Coordinates of C-alpha atoms in Angstrom, one line a residue:
Chain A
M1 CA -9.9 1.5 16.2
M2 CA -8.7 0.9 12.7
K3 CA -12.1 1.6 11.3
Q4 CA -12.4 4.8 13.2
T5 CA -9.0 6.0 11.9
F6 CA -10.0 5.1 8.4
R7 CA -13.3 6.8 8.6
Q8 CA -11.6 10.0 10.2
F9 CA -9.2 9.8 7.2
R10 CA -12.0 9.5 4.7
Y11 CA -13.9 12.5 6.2
E12 CA -10.9 14.6 6.4
T13 CA -10.0 13.9 2.8
T14 CA -13.5 14.8 1.5
E15 CA -13.3 18.0 3.5
S16 CA -9.9 18.6 2.0
F17 CA -11.3 18.2 -1.5
K18 CA -14.1 20.6 -0.8
M19 CA -11.7 23.2 0.6
A20 CA -9.4 22.8 -2.3
F21 CA -12.2 23.3 -4.6
F22 CA -13.4 26.4 -2.8
Q23 CA -9.8 27.7 -2.7
I24 CA -9.3 27.3 -6.5
K25 CA -12.6 28.8 -7.2
A26 CA -12.0 31.7 -5.1
N27 CA -8.6 32.3 -6.9
K28 CA -9.4 31.4 -10.5
I29 CA -7.0 33.6 -12.3
R30 CA -4.2 32.7 -10.0
S31 CA -5.0 29.0 -10.2
F32 CA -5.1 29.1 -14.0
L33 CA -1.8 30.9 -14.3
T34 CA -0.3 28.4 -11.9
A35 CA -1.7 25.5 -13.8
L36 CA -0.4 26.9 -17.2
G37 CA 2.9 25.2 -16.9
V38 CA 1.2 21.8 -16.4
I39 CA -1.3 22.6 -19.3
I40 CA 1.7 23.2 -21.7
G41 CA 3.5 20.1 -20.4
I42 CA 0.5 17.9 -20.7
V43 CA -0.3 19.2 -24.2
A44 CA 3.4 18.4 -25.2
I45 CA 3.3 15.0 -23.9
T46 CA -0.1 14.0 -25.3
M47 CA 0.7 15.6 -28.5
M48 CA 3.8 13.6 -28.8
G49 CA 1.9 10.4 -27.9
T50 CA -0.7 11.2 -30.4
A51 CA 1.9 11.7 -33.1
I52 CA 3.6 8.4 -32.2
N53 CA 0.5 6.4 -32.1
G54 CA -0.7 8.0 -35.4
I55 CA 2.5 6.8 -37.0
D56 CA 2.3 3.5 -35.5
R57 CA -1.4 3.1 -36.6
G58 CA -0.5 4.3 -40.1
F59 CA 2.1 1.7 -40.3
D60 CA 0.1 -1.2 -39.0
K61 CA -2.7 -0.4 -41.3
S62 CA -0.1 -0.4 -44.2
L63 CA 1.7 -3.5 -42.9
A64 CA -1.5 -5.4 -42.7
M65 CA -1.8 -5.0 -46.4
L66 CA 1.5 -6.8 -47.0
G67 CA 0.4 -9.6 -44.7
Y68 CA 1.8 -10.5 -41.4
D69 CA 2.5 -14.1 -42.6
V70 CA 4.6 -13.3 -45.7
I71 CA 8.3 -13.0 -45.9
Y72 CA 10.2 -11.9 -49.0
V73 CA 13.4 -13.2 -50.6
Q74 CA 15.0 -10.4 -52.4
K75 CA 18.3 -9.2 -53.8
S76 CA 18.4 -6.3 -51.3
S77 CA 17.5 -5.8 -47.7
W78 CA 14.6 -3.5 -46.7
S79 CA 16.2 -2.6 -43.3
T80 CA 19.4 -1.1 -44.9
M81 CA 17.6 0.6 -47.8
G82 CA 19.6 3.3 -49.3
Q83 CA 22.9 1.2 -49.2
W84 CA 22.3 0.1 -52.8
W85 CA 26.2 -0.4 -53.3
R86 CA 26.1 -3.3 -50.9
Y87 CA 23.6 -5.1 -53.1
R88 CA 24.8 -4.0 -56.5
N89 CA 27.0 -7.0 -57.3
R90 CA 24.8 -9.5 -56.0
P91 CA 23.5 -12.0 -58.7
D92 CA 19.8 -11.6 -59.7
L93 CA 17.3 -14.1 -58.2
K94 CA 15.5 -16.6 -60.5
T95 CA 11.8 -17.2 -60.7
E96 CA 12.6 -21.0 -60.8
Y97 CA 13.7 -20.7 -57.2
A98 CA 10.0 -20.7 -56.1
D99 CA 9.6 -24.2 -57.6
Q100 CA 12.8 -25.4 -55.9
L101 CA 11.6 -24.1 -52.7
N102 CA 8.1 -25.6 -52.9
R103 CA 9.9 -29.0 -53.6
I104 CA 11.8 -28.8 -50.4
I105 CA 8.9 -27.7 -48.5
A106 CA 6.9 -30.5 -49.8
D107 CA 9.6 -32.9 -48.7
N108 CA 9.5 -31.7 -45.1
P109 CA 6.2 -32.1 -43.4
R110 CA 7.4 -30.1 -40.3
S111 CA 8.4 -27.2 -42.4
E112 CA 7.4 -23.9 -41.0
L113 CA 6.9 -22.5 -44.6
S114 CA 3.8 -23.3 -46.6
I115 CA 4.3 -22.0 -50.0
A116 CA 6.7 -19.9 -52.2
V117 CA 5.3 -17.7 -55.0
P118 CA 7.5 -16.0 -57.6
Q119 CA 7.0 -12.4 -58.5
M120 CA 8.5 -10.1 -61.2
S121 CA 7.6 -6.5 -61.1
T122 CA 8.2 -3.0 -62.4
Y123 CA 7.1 0.5 -61.3
Q124 CA 7.7 1.9 -64.8
A125 CA 4.6 0.4 -66.5
S126 CA 1.9 2.1 -68.4
A127 CA -1.5 1.0 -69.3
K128 CA -3.7 2.3 -72.3
Y129 CA -7.3 2.0 -73.0
R130 CA -8.4 3.8 -76.2
E131 CA -7.1 7.5 -75.6
R132 CA -6.9 7.1 -71.9
N133 CA -3.3 6.4 -70.7
L134 CA -1.9 5.7 -67.2
E135 CA 1.9 6.1 -66.4
Q136 CA 3.9 4.8 -63.4
V137 CA 1.7 1.7 -63.0
F138 CA 3.1 -1.2 -60.8
S139 CA 3.1 -4.1 -63.0
L140 CA 3.6 -7.6 -61.6
G141 CA 3.9 -11.0 -63.0
T142 CA 3.2 -14.1 -60.8
T143 CA 1.5 -17.4 -60.7
N144 CA -2.1 -18.5 -59.9
N145 CA -1.0 -19.0 -56.1
Y146 CA -0.3 -15.2 -55.6
L147 CA -3.5 -14.7 -53.8
Q148 CA -2.4 -17.0 -51.0
T149 CA 0.5 -14.5 -50.1
A150 CA -1.4 -11.3 -50.5
S151 CA -4.2 -9.4 -48.9
G152 CA -7.1 -7.9 -50.9
N153 CA -10.3 -9.3 -52.3
L154 CA -11.6 -9.0 -55.7
S155 CA -14.5 -6.6 -56.2
A156 CA -15.3 -8.2 -59.6
G157 CA -14.4 -11.1 -61.8
R158 CA -11.8 -13.7 -60.7
F159 CA -8.0 -14.2 -60.5
F160 CA -6.2 -16.2 -63.3
T161 CA -6.4 -20.0 -63.2
P162 CA -3.4 -22.5 -63.0
G163 CA -4.2 -23.2 -66.7
E164 CA -3.9 -19.5 -67.7
S165 CA -0.8 -19.2 -65.4
A166 CA 1.0 -22.0 -67.0
S167 CA 0.1 -21.2 -70.4
S168 CA 1.1 -17.4 -70.0
A169 CA -2.4 -16.3 -71.0
M170 CA -2.7 -12.5 -71.8
V171 CA -5.0 -11.8 -68.9
C172 CA -4.7 -9.4 -66.0
V173 CA -6.2 -8.4 -62.8
I174 CA -6.2 -4.7 -62.1
G175 CA -6.4 -2.5 -59.0
D176 CA -9.2 -0.2 -58.3
D177 CA -7.4 3.1 -59.2
I178 CA -6.6 1.6 -62.7
A179 CA -10.1 0.5 -63.1
V180 CA -11.4 4.0 -62.3
G181 CA -8.6 5.7 -64.2
L182 CA -9.1 3.9 -67.4
F183 CA -12.8 3.2 -67.2
P184 CA -14.4 6.2 -65.3
D185 CA -17.8 5.6 -67.0
E186 CA -18.1 1.9 -67.9
P187 CA -17.4 -1.5 -66.3
A188 CA -13.6 -2.5 -66.8
L189 CA -14.4 -6.2 -66.5
G190 CA -13.8 -8.0 -69.8
K191 CA -12.3 -5.0 -71.6
S192 CA -8.8 -5.3 -73.2
I193 CA -6.1 -2.8 -72.3
Q194 CA -2.9 -2.3 -73.9
I195 CA 0.3 -2.7 -72.1
K196 CA 3.6 -1.9 -74.1
N197 CA 1.4 -2.8 -77.3
H198 CA 0.3 -6.1 -75.8
N199 CA -3.4 -6.6 -75.3
F200 CA -4.5 -7.9 -72.0
R201 CA -8.0 -8.9 -71.1
I202 CA -9.2 -7.7 -67.6
I203 CA -10.6 -10.7 -65.9
G204 CA -10.7 -9.4 -62.2
I205 CA -10.7 -6.0 -60.3
F206 CA -9.3 -5.6 -56.8
R207 CA -11.3 -3.9 -54.1
K208 CA -9.8 -0.6 -53.1
Q209 CA -7.0 -1.0 -50.4
G210 CA -5.6 2.5 -49.9
K211 CA -2.1 3.6 -49.8
F212 CA 0.9 1.8 -48.2
L213 CA 2.7 4.4 -45.9
G214 CA 1.0 6.9 -48.0
L215 CA 3.6 6.3 -50.7
F216 CA 2.8 3.3 -52.6
S217 CA -0.7 2.1 -53.7
F218 CA -1.9 -1.4 -54.0
D219 CA -4.7 0.0 -56.0
N220 CA -2.2 1.1 -58.8
Q221 CA -1.1 -2.4 -60.0
I222 CA -1.7 -4.7 -62.6
I223 CA -1.2 -8.4 -62.0
M224 CA -0.6 -10.9 -64.8
P225 CA 0.8 -14.4 -65.4
L226 CA 4.6 -14.7 -65.1
G227 CA 5.1 -15.8 -68.7
A228 CA 3.0 -12.9 -69.9
F229 CA 5.0 -10.4 -67.9
E230 CA 8.2 -11.7 -69.4
R231 CA 6.7 -11.5 -72.9
V232 CA 6.1 -7.8 -72.2
Y233 CA 9.0 -6.8 -70.1
G234 CA 11.8 -9.3 -70.6
K235 CA 13.5 -11.4 -68.1
N236 CA 15.6 -8.9 -66.2
M237 CA 12.9 -7.4 -64.1
F238 CA 13.0 -7.2 -60.2
I239 CA 12.3 -10.6 -58.9
T240 CA 10.9 -11.5 -55.4
M241 CA 10.0 -14.7 -53.8
R242 CA 6.9 -14.4 -51.8
V243 CA 6.9 -17.1 -49.0
K244 CA 4.0 -17.6 -47.0
I245 CA 4.7 -19.1 -43.4
K246 CA 2.5 -21.4 -41.4
H247 CA 2.6 -19.7 -38.0
Q248 CA 3.1 -16.0 -37.6
E249 CA 4.6 -16.5 -34.1
H250 CA 7.3 -18.6 -35.6
I251 CA 8.5 -16.0 -38.1
E252 CA 12.1 -16.3 -36.8
E253 CA 12.3 -19.9 -37.3
A254 CA 10.7 -19.7 -40.6
K255 CA 13.2 -17.1 -41.7
E256 CA 16.1 -19.4 -40.5
E257 CA 14.7 -22.3 -42.4
L258 CA 14.2 -20.2 -45.6
L259 CA 17.7 -18.8 -45.2
G260 CA 19.2 -22.4 -45.1
M261 CA 17.0 -23.5 -48.1
M262 CA 18.1 -20.5 -50.2
R263 CA 21.7 -21.0 -49.3
R264 CA 21.3 -24.7 -50.6
I265 CA 19.7 -23.6 -53.8
R266 CA 22.3 -20.7 -54.3
R267 CA 25.1 -23.4 -53.2
I268 CA 26.6 -20.8 -50.7
P269 CA 29.4 -22.5 -48.8
P270 CA 29.1 -22.3 -45.0
G271 CA 30.8 -19.2 -43.6
R272 CA 30.2 -17.1 -46.6
E273 CA 27.8 -14.2 -46.5
E274 CA 24.6 -14.8 -48.5
D275 CA 24.1 -13.0 -51.7
F276 CA 20.4 -12.4 -51.1
S277 CA 18.2 -10.9 -48.3
I278 CA 15.1 -12.2 -46.5
N279 CA 12.8 -9.5 -45.7
E280 CA 9.7 -9.1 -43.6
Q281 CA 7.5 -6.1 -42.9
K282 CA 9.1 -5.6 -39.5
A283 CA 12.0 -4.1 -41.3
F284 CA 9.9 -1.2 -42.2
K285 CA 8.9 -0.5 -38.7
S286 CA 12.6 -0.3 -37.6
Q287 CA 13.2 2.4 -40.3
L288 CA 10.7 4.7 -38.6
D289 CA 12.1 4.1 -35.1
P290 CA 14.6 7.1 -35.3
I291 CA 11.8 9.5 -36.3
K292 CA 9.7 8.2 -33.5
N293 CA 12.5 8.5 -31.1
G294 CA 13.1 12.0 -32.2
I295 CA 9.6 13.0 -31.6
A296 CA 9.7 11.3 -28.1
I297 CA 12.9 12.9 -27.1
A298 CA 11.8 16.4 -28.1
G299 CA 8.4 15.8 -26.5
I300 CA 9.9 14.5 -23.2
F301 CA 12.2 17.5 -23.1
I302 CA 9.4 20.1 -23.7
T303 CA 7.2 18.2 -21.2
G304 CA 10.1 18.0 -18.7
M305 CA 10.8 21.7 -18.9
S306 CA 7.3 23.0 -18.7
L307 CA 6.3 20.8 -16.0
F308 CA 9.5 21.6 -14.1
V309 CA 8.6 25.3 -14.5
G310 CA 5.0 24.5 -13.7
A311 CA 6.0 22.5 -10.6
I312 CA 8.0 25.5 -9.2
G313 CA 5.1 27.8 -10.0
I314 CA 2.7 25.6 -7.9
M315 CA 5.2 25.2 -5.2
N316 CA 5.5 29.0 -5.1
I317 CA 1.8 29.6 -4.9
T318 CA 1.1 26.9 -2.4
F319 CA 3.8 28.6 -0.2
V320 CA 1.8 31.8 -0.6
S321 CA -1.3 30.0 0.1
V322 CA 0.2 28.6 3.4
K323 CA 1.4 32.1 4.4
E324 CA -2.0 33.6 3.7
R325 CA -3.8 30.9 5.6
T326 CA -1.5 30.6 8.6
K327 CA -4.5 31.8 10.8
E328 CA -6.8 29.1 9.2
I329 CA -4.2 26.3 9.7
G330 CA -3.8 27.5 13.4
L331 CA -7.6 27.3 13.7
R332 CA -7.9 23.9 12.2
K333 CA -5.2 22.7 14.6
A334 CA -6.9 24.1 17.5
L335 CA -10.1 22.4 16.4
G336 CA -8.3 19.0 16.3
A337 CA -6.7 18.8 12.9
R338 CA -3.5 16.7 13.1
R339 CA -0.4 17.3 11.1
Q340 CA -1.2 14.9 8.5
T341 CA -4.7 16.4 8.0
I342 CA -3.0 19.8 7.2
L343 CA -0.5 18.1 5.2
L344 CA -3.1 16.4 3.1
Q345 CA -5.2 19.4 2.7
F346 CA -2.5 21.4 1.0
L347 CA -1.3 18.5 -1.1
I348 CA -4.7 17.7 -2.3
E349 CA -5.0 21.5 -3.2
S350 CA -1.8 21.4 -5.2
V351 CA -2.6 18.1 -6.9
M352 CA -6.0 19.4 -7.8
I353 CA -4.5 22.5 -9.5
C354 CA -2.4 20.0 -11.6
L355 CA -5.2 17.7 -12.4
I356 CA -7.3 20.6 -13.6
G357 CA -4.1 21.7 -15.6
G358 CA -3.8 18.1 -17.0
V359 CA -7.5 17.9 -18.0
I360 CA -7.4 21.3 -19.7
G361 CA -4.1 20.2 -21.5
L362 CA -5.9 16.9 -22.6
A363 CA -8.9 18.9 -23.8
I364 CA -6.6 21.0 -25.9
T365 CA -4.9 18.1 -27.4
L366 CA -8.1 16.2 -28.0
I367 CA -9.7 19.3 -29.8
T368 CA -6.4 19.7 -31.8
T369 CA -6.4 16.0 -32.9
F370 CA -10.0 16.1 -34.0
A371 CA -9.1 19.4 -36.0
I372 CA -6.2 17.7 -37.6
E373 CA -8.1 14.6 -38.6
I374 CA -10.8 16.9 -40.2
I375 CA -8.5 19.2 -41.9
V376 CA -5.8 16.6 -43.0
P377 CA -7.2 13.3 -42.7
D378 CA -4.1 11.5 -44.1
F379 CA -1.8 13.0 -41.3
P380 CA -1.3 10.2 -38.7
V381 CA -2.6 11.2 -35.5
Q382 CA -4.2 8.8 -32.9
F383 CA -5.4 9.5 -29.4
S384 CA -5.4 6.6 -26.9
P385 CA -6.8 6.0 -23.5
D386 CA -3.2 5.2 -22.3
L387 CA -2.4 8.9 -23.0
V388 CA -5.2 10.0 -20.7
F389 CA -3.9 7.8 -18.0
A390 CA -0.4 8.7 -18.5
S391 CA -1.1 12.5 -18.4
L392 CA -3.4 12.4 -15.5
A393 CA -0.7 10.3 -13.5
V394 CA 2.0 12.9 -14.7
S395 CA -0.3 15.7 -13.5
V396 CA -0.8 14.0 -10.0
I397 CA 2.9 13.3 -9.5
T398 CA 3.7 16.9 -10.4
G399 CA 1.1 18.2 -7.8
I400 CA 2.5 15.9 -5.1
I401 CA 6.2 16.9 -5.8
S402 CA 5.3 20.6 -6.0
G403 CA 2.9 20.6 -3.1
L404 CA 5.0 18.5 -0.7
A405 CA 7.5 21.1 0.6
P406 CA 4.7 23.8 1.3
A407 CA 2.4 21.3 2.8
V408 CA 5.1 19.9 5.0
T409 CA 5.8 23.5 6.2
A410 CA 2.1 24.0 6.8
S411 CA 1.8 20.8 8.8
K412 CA 4.6 21.8 11.2
L413 CA 3.4 25.2 12.0
D414 CA 3.0 26.0 15.7
P415 CA -0.8 26.2 16.4
A416 CA -0.4 29.0 19.1
D417 CA 1.8 31.1 16.8
S418 CA -0.3 30.7 13.8
L419 CA -3.4 31.6 15.6
R420 CA -1.8 34.8 16.5
Y421 CA -0.7 35.5 13.0
E422 CA -2.3 38.5 11.3
Chain B
M1 CA -1.2 21.8 37.3
Q2 CA 1.9 22.0 39.4
S3 CA 5.0 24.1 39.2
L4 CA 4.1 25.2 35.6
C5 CA 6.8 27.1 33.9
K6 CA 7.1 28.3 30.6
F7 CA 10.4 30.1 29.4
Y8 CA 11.1 31.9 26.1
E9 CA 14.6 32.6 25.0
M10 CA 14.8 36.2 23.5
G11 CA 18.3 36.8 22.4
D12 CA 20.5 36.3 25.5
Q13 CA 17.6 36.8 28.0
I14 CA 15.2 34.2 29.1
V15 CA 11.7 35.4 29.5
R16 CA 9.8 33.7 32.1
A17 CA 6.3 34.0 30.6
L18 CA 4.9 31.7 33.4
D19 CA 6.7 31.1 36.6
S20 CA 5.9 28.2 38.8
I21 CA 2.1 28.4 38.5
N22 CA 0.1 25.9 40.5
L23 CA -3.6 25.8 39.6
V24 CA -6.4 23.4 39.9
F25 CA -9.6 23.8 37.8
R26 CA -12.5 21.6 39.0
L27 CA -15.4 20.3 36.9
N28 CA -18.1 23.0 36.4
D29 CA -15.7 25.8 37.4
Y30 CA -16.5 29.2 35.8
T31 CA -13.1 31.1 35.9
A32 CA -11.9 34.3 34.6
I33 CA -8.1 34.7 34.1
M34 CA -7.1 38.4 34.2
G35 CA -4.0 40.4 34.0
P36 CA -2.5 43.2 32.0
S37 CA -0.9 42.5 28.7
G38 CA 2.5 40.7 29.1
S39 CA 1.2 39.0 32.4
G40 CA 1.4 35.5 30.8
K41 CA -2.3 34.9 30.5
S42 CA -2.1 34.1 26.7
T43 CA 0.7 31.6 27.3
L44 CA -1.3 30.1 30.2
M45 CA -4.3 29.8 27.8
N46 CA -2.2 28.2 25.3
I47 CA -0.9 25.6 27.6
I48 CA -4.4 25.0 29.2
G49 CA -5.8 24.6 25.4
C50 CA -2.9 22.2 24.6
L51 CA -1.8 24.6 21.9
D52 CA 1.7 24.7 23.6
T53 CA 3.5 22.6 26.1
P54 CA 5.2 23.9 29.2
T55 CA 8.9 24.1 29.4
S56 CA 8.8 22.4 32.7
G57 CA 6.2 21.1 35.2
I58 CA 3.1 19.0 35.0
Y59 CA -0.2 19.6 33.3
E60 CA -2.7 17.0 33.9
L61 CA -6.0 17.0 32.1
N62 CA -8.4 14.5 33.3
G63 CA -5.5 12.6 35.0
Q64 CA -3.3 12.6 31.8
N65 CA 0.0 14.5 31.7
V66 CA -0.2 16.5 28.7
A67 CA 3.3 17.5 28.7
E68 CA 4.3 14.1 27.7
V69 CA 2.1 13.3 24.7
D70 CA 3.0 13.8 21.0
D71 CA 1.6 16.2 18.5
D72 CA -1.2 13.9 17.2
E73 CA -2.4 13.1 20.7
L74 CA -2.4 16.8 21.5
A75 CA -4.6 17.4 18.4
R76 CA -6.8 14.6 19.6
I77 CA -7.0 16.2 23.0
R78 CA -7.9 19.6 21.6
N79 CA -10.4 18.1 19.4
K80 CA -12.3 16.1 22.2
E81 CA -11.4 18.0 25.4
I82 CA -11.1 21.5 24.6
G83 CA -13.6 24.0 23.0
F84 CA -12.0 27.2 21.8
V85 CA -13.8 30.5 21.4
F86 CA -11.6 33.4 20.0
Q87 CA -11.6 37.1 20.3
T88 CA -11.6 37.3 16.4
F89 CA -14.2 34.5 16.1
N90 CA -11.9 32.5 13.6
L91 CA -14.8 31.2 11.4
L92 CA -13.8 30.0 7.9
P93 CA -15.5 32.6 5.6
R94 CA -16.2 30.3 2.7
L95 CA -18.2 27.9 4.8
N96 CA -21.9 28.4 6.0
C97 CA -22.7 28.3 9.8
L98 CA -23.4 24.5 9.8
R99 CA -20.2 23.6 8.0
N100 CA -18.2 25.8 10.3
V101 CA -19.7 24.2 13.4
E102 CA -19.2 20.6 12.2
L103 CA -15.5 21.1 11.6
P104 CA -14.4 19.5 14.8
L105 CA -16.6 16.6 14.2
I106 CA -14.9 15.9 10.8
Y107 CA -11.5 15.8 12.6
A108 CA -13.2 13.4 15.1
G109 CA -14.3 11.0 12.3
V110 CA -18.0 11.4 13.1
E111 CA -20.4 10.4 10.2
P112 CA -21.9 13.0 7.9
E113 CA -25.6 12.6 9.0
E114 CA -24.7 12.8 12.8
R115 CA -22.4 15.6 12.0
E116 CA -25.1 17.8 10.5
Q117 CA -27.7 16.8 13.1
R118 CA -25.3 17.7 16.0
A119 CA -24.2 21.0 14.4
A120 CA -27.6 22.1 13.9
E121 CA -28.6 21.3 17.6
A122 CA -25.6 23.2 18.7
L123 CA -26.6 26.3 16.7
V124 CA -30.2 26.0 18.1
K125 CA -28.7 26.0 21.6
V126 CA -27.1 29.4 20.9
G127 CA -30.2 30.7 19.3
L128 CA -29.1 30.6 15.7
G129 CA -31.5 27.7 14.6
D130 CA -32.7 29.9 11.7
R131 CA -29.3 30.9 10.4
I132 CA -27.5 27.5 9.7
T133 CA -27.1 28.1 6.0
H134 CA -25.9 31.7 6.4
K135 CA -22.3 32.5 5.7
P136 CA -20.3 34.4 8.5
S137 CA -20.3 37.6 6.2
E138 CA -24.1 37.6 6.4
L139 CA -24.1 37.7 10.1
S140 CA -23.4 40.3 12.9
G141 CA -20.4 40.0 15.2
G142 CA -22.6 38.7 18.1
Q143 CA -24.1 36.2 15.8
I144 CA -20.7 35.1 14.5
Q145 CA -19.4 34.6 18.0
R146 CA -22.5 32.5 18.9
V147 CA -21.5 30.4 16.0
A148 CA -18.1 30.0 17.4
I149 CA -19.4 29.0 20.8
A150 CA -21.6 26.4 19.1
R151 CA -18.5 25.0 17.5
A152 CA -16.7 25.1 20.8
L153 CA -19.6 23.0 22.3
I154 CA -20.0 20.5 19.6
N155 CA -17.6 17.8 20.8
K156 CA -18.9 18.2 24.5
P157 CA -15.5 19.3 25.6
S158 CA -14.2 19.0 29.2
I159 CA -13.1 22.7 29.1
I160 CA -14.5 25.6 27.2
L161 CA -11.6 28.1 26.7
A162 CA -12.6 31.6 25.6
D163 CA -9.9 34.1 24.9
E164 CA -11.2 37.6 25.1
P165 CA -14.6 36.4 23.7
T166 CA -16.1 39.9 23.9
G167 CA -13.0 41.9 22.9
N168 CA -14.3 42.6 19.4
L169 CA -18.1 43.2 20.5
D170 CA -19.8 46.2 21.7
T171 CA -21.2 46.2 25.2
A172 CA -24.8 45.1 24.8
T173 CA -23.7 42.2 22.6
S174 CA -20.9 41.3 25.0
H175 CA -23.6 40.9 27.7
D176 CA -25.6 38.8 25.4
I177 CA -22.6 36.4 25.0
M178 CA -21.8 36.5 28.6
D179 CA -25.5 35.3 29.2
I180 CA -24.8 32.4 27.0
F181 CA -21.7 31.3 28.8
G182 CA -23.6 31.7 32.1
A183 CA -26.2 29.3 30.8
L184 CA -23.6 26.9 29.6
S185 CA -22.1 27.1 33.1
D186 CA -25.3 26.4 34.7
A187 CA -25.7 23.4 32.4
G188 CA -22.5 22.0 34.0
N189 CA -19.8 22.9 31.6
T190 CA -16.4 24.0 32.8
I191 CA -15.5 27.4 31.5
I192 CA -12.2 29.4 31.5
L193 CA -12.4 32.9 30.2
I194 CA -9.4 35.2 29.6
T195 CA -10.2 38.8 29.7
H196 CA -9.0 42.2 30.8
E197 CA -12.4 43.7 31.3
E198 CA -13.5 43.9 34.9
D199 CA -17.2 43.8 34.3
I200 CA -16.8 40.7 32.1
A201 CA -14.9 39.1 35.1
T202 CA -17.9 39.7 37.3
Y203 CA -20.0 37.2 35.4
T204 CA -17.7 34.3 36.5
R205 CA -17.4 32.6 39.9
R206 CA -13.7 32.6 40.3
V207 CA -11.1 35.3 39.3
I208 CA -7.5 34.4 38.9
R209 CA -5.1 37.4 38.4
L210 CA -1.8 37.2 36.8
R211 CA 1.1 39.6 36.9
D212 CA 4.7 38.9 35.5
G213 CA 4.0 35.1 35.1
K214 CA 3.0 34.7 38.6
I215 CA -0.4 34.3 40.2
E216 CA -1.4 37.5 42.1
S217 CA -4.7 36.5 43.5
D218 CA -7.1 33.7 43.1
T219 CA -10.5 34.5 44.4
M220 CA -14.0 33.0 44.5
Q221 CA -17.0 35.5 44.3

């Protein structure tokens, strides 16, 4: 009996799909106009999703450059960037903190931290080779341990040795943009460049990494031993402690631990606010949240409006369809169609119109996304399977909601009256 | 059926479309129900066809009181026990003959292969074996009505109920259609015909005349 009922349901559903298909085919323009609201809604929702995905992807790519397992001790916080006045009166950090941190880490085998590396940096550097000159170079002084806390591989040469680091040797490792910018036609390795009238020998070149958030490039940096950096720029440059952690998933514990260590080093009594900040790349992400939320709210609003209008349109056209086909409904009932059969038939029809609208909307978004990727490759757009699923689900739900009232009306029609209807 | 009544309320008035009708249809009866318009013959047909339920009284079909069952059960009875033939044919224009004829089998939950086979057989039975893939628009009125008869036959119903089956056909075609009904009756089917044409009624064995919701006469011929 159950099996029979199920089989009946299956055949009726198949039949309903066929009829819905015929119906839509017979009323192409009407169906298309009806689906327009859904199309616009789906385009809006998928475009929004694509933009948000794109921003996320751009971000993740950039954040991967920073390394997920590195946290930074700095004078100011990344998450409240722009509020420089809060940090203005904080005392500068000292590069010696790195050694102190490493000593504490070494004393505690259960530490979540693995190594601290000091870094001094400036965005205002310039580099010269013969008549060629590069401005706005990111110059960075650090120790031989730097590579443990940074991503990126060397495409040529080597990083500086502990000996070179300790003796403040005048050597440097340069990013790809600088190598190409200063040495367009010849190998850069082994050449000497001038930085503020000091000669540096190039001992290594980084592989190209691309831009970070489209703003800052790791390919535009010159890395040298800390002592050499101080010789060129003095001691009062921006100092960062790069601290590598042991387990990415224990980042919160690691931050706690580092906070305690830094307070000890800085001798900050309990209860007083610390005068330094511990930064992680997650802070960047939260900076973008308002933008993402803005896009999401606008998208949801547009989607909601157009789907609402679309749903009313579909409801209307389904009511018309029920009226037009009153006689057919009567006939089907006379031939043994039950209420639910008729209900399902009209529901399937409205769902199908919505689904077709959804697919067209998806196609429009896909084409647009491809076009954007070709025309402006840097613009962050990213299509995802989730979006396909979400928009099809939205289409189906819209179809059900808008088709329900007319379908119920149809299913309740009196067979004798509807057969007489002309 | 006993003391069958059907009342309609129209404004303040109660219209007695059917008033205390007592009728028995036996297996293999070939009956014509006649009467002028407004006599209640359509209402009677709707009740016999389970498209409508009586206001009061009992309608037993194969021992089951139809007045007491729910909508879904009524749909099942219409599907299994009643074969409808309409004056306006009522084929679905977008489907070909085969698909039209198999429609009741879909609602009965019959498998696709069996459906096609039975539908094709029914079409052969009404002499349209060579037209199964034609659409209704490609057929003549008589052929369309034969498709409708095939559809009515497909589920081997207890009653074939034909409402003015020749009303939209010319005389020659009408007689062709009546020959088919005759053959079906000879094959053991129970047929009830609604008509107002005397010469059509002469094909049947029993004639029931209605007037003002009451049986005027019930004669065997």
